mmCIF file of C-alpha atoms in Angstrom:
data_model
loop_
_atom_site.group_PDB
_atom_site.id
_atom_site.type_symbol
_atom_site.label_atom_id
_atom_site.label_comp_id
_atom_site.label_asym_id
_atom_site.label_seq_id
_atom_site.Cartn_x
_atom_site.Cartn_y
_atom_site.Cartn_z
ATOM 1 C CA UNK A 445 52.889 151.318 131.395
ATOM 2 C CA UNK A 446 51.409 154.909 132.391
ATOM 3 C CA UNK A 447 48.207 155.076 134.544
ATOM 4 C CA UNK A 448 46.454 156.481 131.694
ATOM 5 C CA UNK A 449 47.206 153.157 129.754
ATOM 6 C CA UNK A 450 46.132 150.724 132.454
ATOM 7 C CA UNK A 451 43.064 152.072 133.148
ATOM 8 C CA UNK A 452 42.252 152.015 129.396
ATOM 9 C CA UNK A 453 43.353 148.036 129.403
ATOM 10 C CA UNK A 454 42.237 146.770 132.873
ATOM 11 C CA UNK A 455 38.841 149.687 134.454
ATOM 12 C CA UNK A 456 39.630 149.577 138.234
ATOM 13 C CA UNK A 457 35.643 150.619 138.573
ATOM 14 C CA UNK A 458 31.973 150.505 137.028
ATOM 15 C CA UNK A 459 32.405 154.188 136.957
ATOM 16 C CA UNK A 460 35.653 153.749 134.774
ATOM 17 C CA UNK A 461 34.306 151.148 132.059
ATOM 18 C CA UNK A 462 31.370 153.263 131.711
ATOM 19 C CA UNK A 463 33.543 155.972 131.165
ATOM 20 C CA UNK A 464 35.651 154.104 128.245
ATOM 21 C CA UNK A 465 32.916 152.618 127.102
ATOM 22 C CA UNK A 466 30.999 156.038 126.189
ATOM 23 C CA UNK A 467 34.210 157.342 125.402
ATOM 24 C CA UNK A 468 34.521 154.320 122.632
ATOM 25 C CA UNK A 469 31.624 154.795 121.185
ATOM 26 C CA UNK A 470 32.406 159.185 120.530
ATOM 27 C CA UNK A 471 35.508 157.546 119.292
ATOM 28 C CA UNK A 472 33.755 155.634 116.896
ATOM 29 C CA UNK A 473 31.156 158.252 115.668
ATOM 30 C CA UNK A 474 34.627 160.533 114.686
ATOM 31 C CA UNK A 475 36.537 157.254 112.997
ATOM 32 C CA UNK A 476 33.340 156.087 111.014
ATOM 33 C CA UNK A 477 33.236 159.923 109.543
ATOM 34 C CA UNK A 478 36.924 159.349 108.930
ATOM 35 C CA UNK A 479 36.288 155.893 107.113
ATOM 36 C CA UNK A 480 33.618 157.653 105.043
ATOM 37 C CA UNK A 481 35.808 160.054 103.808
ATOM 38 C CA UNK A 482 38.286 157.178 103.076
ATOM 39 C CA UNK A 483 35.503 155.271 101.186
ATOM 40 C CA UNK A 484 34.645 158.192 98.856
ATOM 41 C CA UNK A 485 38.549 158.800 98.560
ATOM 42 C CA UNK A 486 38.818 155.266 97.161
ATOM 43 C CA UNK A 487 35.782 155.205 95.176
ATOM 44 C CA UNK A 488 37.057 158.616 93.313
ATOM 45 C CA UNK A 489 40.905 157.233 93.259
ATOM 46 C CA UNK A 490 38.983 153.706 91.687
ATOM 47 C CA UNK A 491 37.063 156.039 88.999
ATOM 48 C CA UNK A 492 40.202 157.990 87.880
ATOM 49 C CA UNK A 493 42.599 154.944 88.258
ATOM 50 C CA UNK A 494 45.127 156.463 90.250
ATOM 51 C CA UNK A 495 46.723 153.254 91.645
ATOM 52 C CA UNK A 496 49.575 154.768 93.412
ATOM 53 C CA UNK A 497 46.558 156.577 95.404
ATOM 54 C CA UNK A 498 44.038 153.447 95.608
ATOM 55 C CA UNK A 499 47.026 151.860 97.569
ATOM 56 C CA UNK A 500 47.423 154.420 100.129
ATOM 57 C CA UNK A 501 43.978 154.811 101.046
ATOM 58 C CA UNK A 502 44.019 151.205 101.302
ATOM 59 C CA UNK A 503 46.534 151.210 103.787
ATOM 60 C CA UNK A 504 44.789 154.173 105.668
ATOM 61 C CA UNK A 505 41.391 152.233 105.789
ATOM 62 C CA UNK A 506 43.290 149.058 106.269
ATOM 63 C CA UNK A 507 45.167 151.157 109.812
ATOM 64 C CA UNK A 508 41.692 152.790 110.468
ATOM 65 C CA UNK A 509 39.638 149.437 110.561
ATOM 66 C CA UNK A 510 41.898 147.957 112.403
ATOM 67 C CA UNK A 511 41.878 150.494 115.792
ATOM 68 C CA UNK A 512 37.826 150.433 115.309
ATOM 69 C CA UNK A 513 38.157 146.512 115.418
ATOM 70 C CA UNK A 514 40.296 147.325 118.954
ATOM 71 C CA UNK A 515 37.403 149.502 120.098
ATOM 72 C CA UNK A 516 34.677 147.089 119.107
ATOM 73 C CA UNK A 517 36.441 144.269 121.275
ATOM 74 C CA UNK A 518 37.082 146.674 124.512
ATOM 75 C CA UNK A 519 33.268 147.616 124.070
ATOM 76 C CA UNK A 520 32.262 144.121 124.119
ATOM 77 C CA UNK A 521 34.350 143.377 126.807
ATOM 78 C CA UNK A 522 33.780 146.411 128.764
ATOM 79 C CA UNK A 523 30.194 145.839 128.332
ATOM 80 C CA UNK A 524 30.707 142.043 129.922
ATOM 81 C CA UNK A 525 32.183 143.681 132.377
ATOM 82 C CA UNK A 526 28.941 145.696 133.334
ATOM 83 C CA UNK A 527 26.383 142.963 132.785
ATOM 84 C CA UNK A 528 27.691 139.820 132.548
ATOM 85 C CA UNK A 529 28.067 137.670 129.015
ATOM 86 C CA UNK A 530 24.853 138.585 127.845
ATOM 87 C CA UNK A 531 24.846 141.999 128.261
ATOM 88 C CA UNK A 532 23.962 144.498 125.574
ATOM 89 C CA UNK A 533 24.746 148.311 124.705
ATOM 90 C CA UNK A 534 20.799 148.645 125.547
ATOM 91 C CA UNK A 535 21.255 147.530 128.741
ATOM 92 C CA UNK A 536 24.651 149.562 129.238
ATOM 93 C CA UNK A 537 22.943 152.630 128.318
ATOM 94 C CA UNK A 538 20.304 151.793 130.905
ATOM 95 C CA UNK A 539 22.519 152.477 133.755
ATOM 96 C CA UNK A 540 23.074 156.047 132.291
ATOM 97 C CA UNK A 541 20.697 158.554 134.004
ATOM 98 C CA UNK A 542 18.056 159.729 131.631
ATOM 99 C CA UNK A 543 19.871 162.497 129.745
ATOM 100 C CA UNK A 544 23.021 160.959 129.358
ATOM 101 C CA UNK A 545 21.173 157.795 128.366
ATOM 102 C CA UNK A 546 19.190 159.833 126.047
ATOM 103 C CA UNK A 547 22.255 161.063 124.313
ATOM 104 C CA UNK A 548 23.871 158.057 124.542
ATOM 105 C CA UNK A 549 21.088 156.021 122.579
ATOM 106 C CA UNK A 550 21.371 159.176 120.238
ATOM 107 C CA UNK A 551 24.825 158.209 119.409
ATOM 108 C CA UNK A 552 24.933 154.879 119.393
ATOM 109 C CA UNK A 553 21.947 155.243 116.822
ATOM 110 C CA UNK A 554 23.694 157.312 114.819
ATOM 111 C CA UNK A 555 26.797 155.350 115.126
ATOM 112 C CA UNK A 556 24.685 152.195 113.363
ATOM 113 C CA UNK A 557 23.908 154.552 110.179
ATOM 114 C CA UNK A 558 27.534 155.393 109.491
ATOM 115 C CA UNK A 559 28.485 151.542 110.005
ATOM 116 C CA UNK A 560 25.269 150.858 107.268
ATOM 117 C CA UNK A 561 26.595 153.685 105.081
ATOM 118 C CA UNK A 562 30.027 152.429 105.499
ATOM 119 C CA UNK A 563 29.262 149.098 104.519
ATOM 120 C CA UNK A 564 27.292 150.384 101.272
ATOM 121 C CA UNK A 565 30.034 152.402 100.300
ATOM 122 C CA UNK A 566 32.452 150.080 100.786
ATOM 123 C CA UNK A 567 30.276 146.847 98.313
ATOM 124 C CA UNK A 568 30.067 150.241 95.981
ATOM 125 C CA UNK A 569 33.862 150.315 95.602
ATOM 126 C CA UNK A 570 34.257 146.478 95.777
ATOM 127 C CA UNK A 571 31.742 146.354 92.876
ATOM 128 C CA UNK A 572 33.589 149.024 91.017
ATOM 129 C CA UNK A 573 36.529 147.442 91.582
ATOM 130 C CA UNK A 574 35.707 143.884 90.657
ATOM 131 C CA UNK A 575 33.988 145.792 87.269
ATOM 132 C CA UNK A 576 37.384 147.162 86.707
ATOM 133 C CA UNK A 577 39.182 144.077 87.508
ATOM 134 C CA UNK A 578 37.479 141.799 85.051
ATOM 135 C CA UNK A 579 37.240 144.403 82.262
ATOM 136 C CA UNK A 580 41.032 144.412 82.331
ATOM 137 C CA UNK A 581 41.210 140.719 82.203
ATOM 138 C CA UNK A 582 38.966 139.908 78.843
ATOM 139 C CA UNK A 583 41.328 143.293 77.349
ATOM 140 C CA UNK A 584 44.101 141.294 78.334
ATOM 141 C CA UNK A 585 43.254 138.171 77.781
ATOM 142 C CA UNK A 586 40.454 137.752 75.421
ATOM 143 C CA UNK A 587 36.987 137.113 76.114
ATOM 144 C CA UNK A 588 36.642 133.355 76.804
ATOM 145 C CA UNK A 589 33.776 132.746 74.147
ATOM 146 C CA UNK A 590 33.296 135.547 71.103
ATOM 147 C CA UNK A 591 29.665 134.150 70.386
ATOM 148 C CA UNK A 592 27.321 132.625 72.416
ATOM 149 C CA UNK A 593 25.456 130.186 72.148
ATOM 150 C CA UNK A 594 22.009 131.215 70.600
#
């Protein structure tokens, strides 16, 4: 394992977990843009169903969402690291001095907006989806009951 690669696993300082933990969170702000992207991708490849393209931007969110997970755990842990169990991002960003902490508090702001609009794009192209889904079906298969009951 390189030196680069341990220090990212196992911070030999405070200095160092600070480090990957602001480092993280830049990360984030750059993959949440990415996911975006990916969301409206999907949403368009949903509207025009292209499936061949639905299923690789799947697999790209899929990859994506799974290296933010990764990040996500290291913050939490990193975090630990800094303040115990209970510790918070808050209380991270307190240690900063005030324009870093400023900035940081910035970004980590910012960060929760993308996350929001992430999650409302992504129930967008679930709901699409789902429309799709069971519109299909009753062509298919017939709507269960013709006439309701008045």
């Amino acid at each position: 394992m390189s030196d680069a690669a341990s220090l990212q696993s196992s911070p030999t300082s405070r200095q160092d977990a600070m480090r990957q933990l602001l480092a993280g969170v830049a990360d984030d702000l750059l993959a949440y843009a990415e996911l975006r992207g990916l969301l409206e991708q999907q949403f368009d490849a949903a509207v025009r169903h292209k499936g061949p393209q639905l299923t690789a931007v799947a697999e790209a969110i899929s990859a994506l969402v799974d290296v933010m997970q990764a990040r996500r755990t290291q913050r939490v842990a990193l975090v630990q690291r800094l303040l115990g169990p209970a510790g918070t991002m808050l209380q991270a960003f307190a240690l900063l001095k005030n324009s870093a902490r400023e900035r940081m508090e910035n970004d980590w702001n910012t960060l929760e907006q993308m996350v929001i609009e992430c999650k409302r794009l992504g129930k967008r192209n679930s709901d699409l989806l789902v429309e799709q889904y069971s519109i299909m079906q009753r062509v298919l298969h017939g709507e269960e009951q013709i006439y309701a009951p008045a």
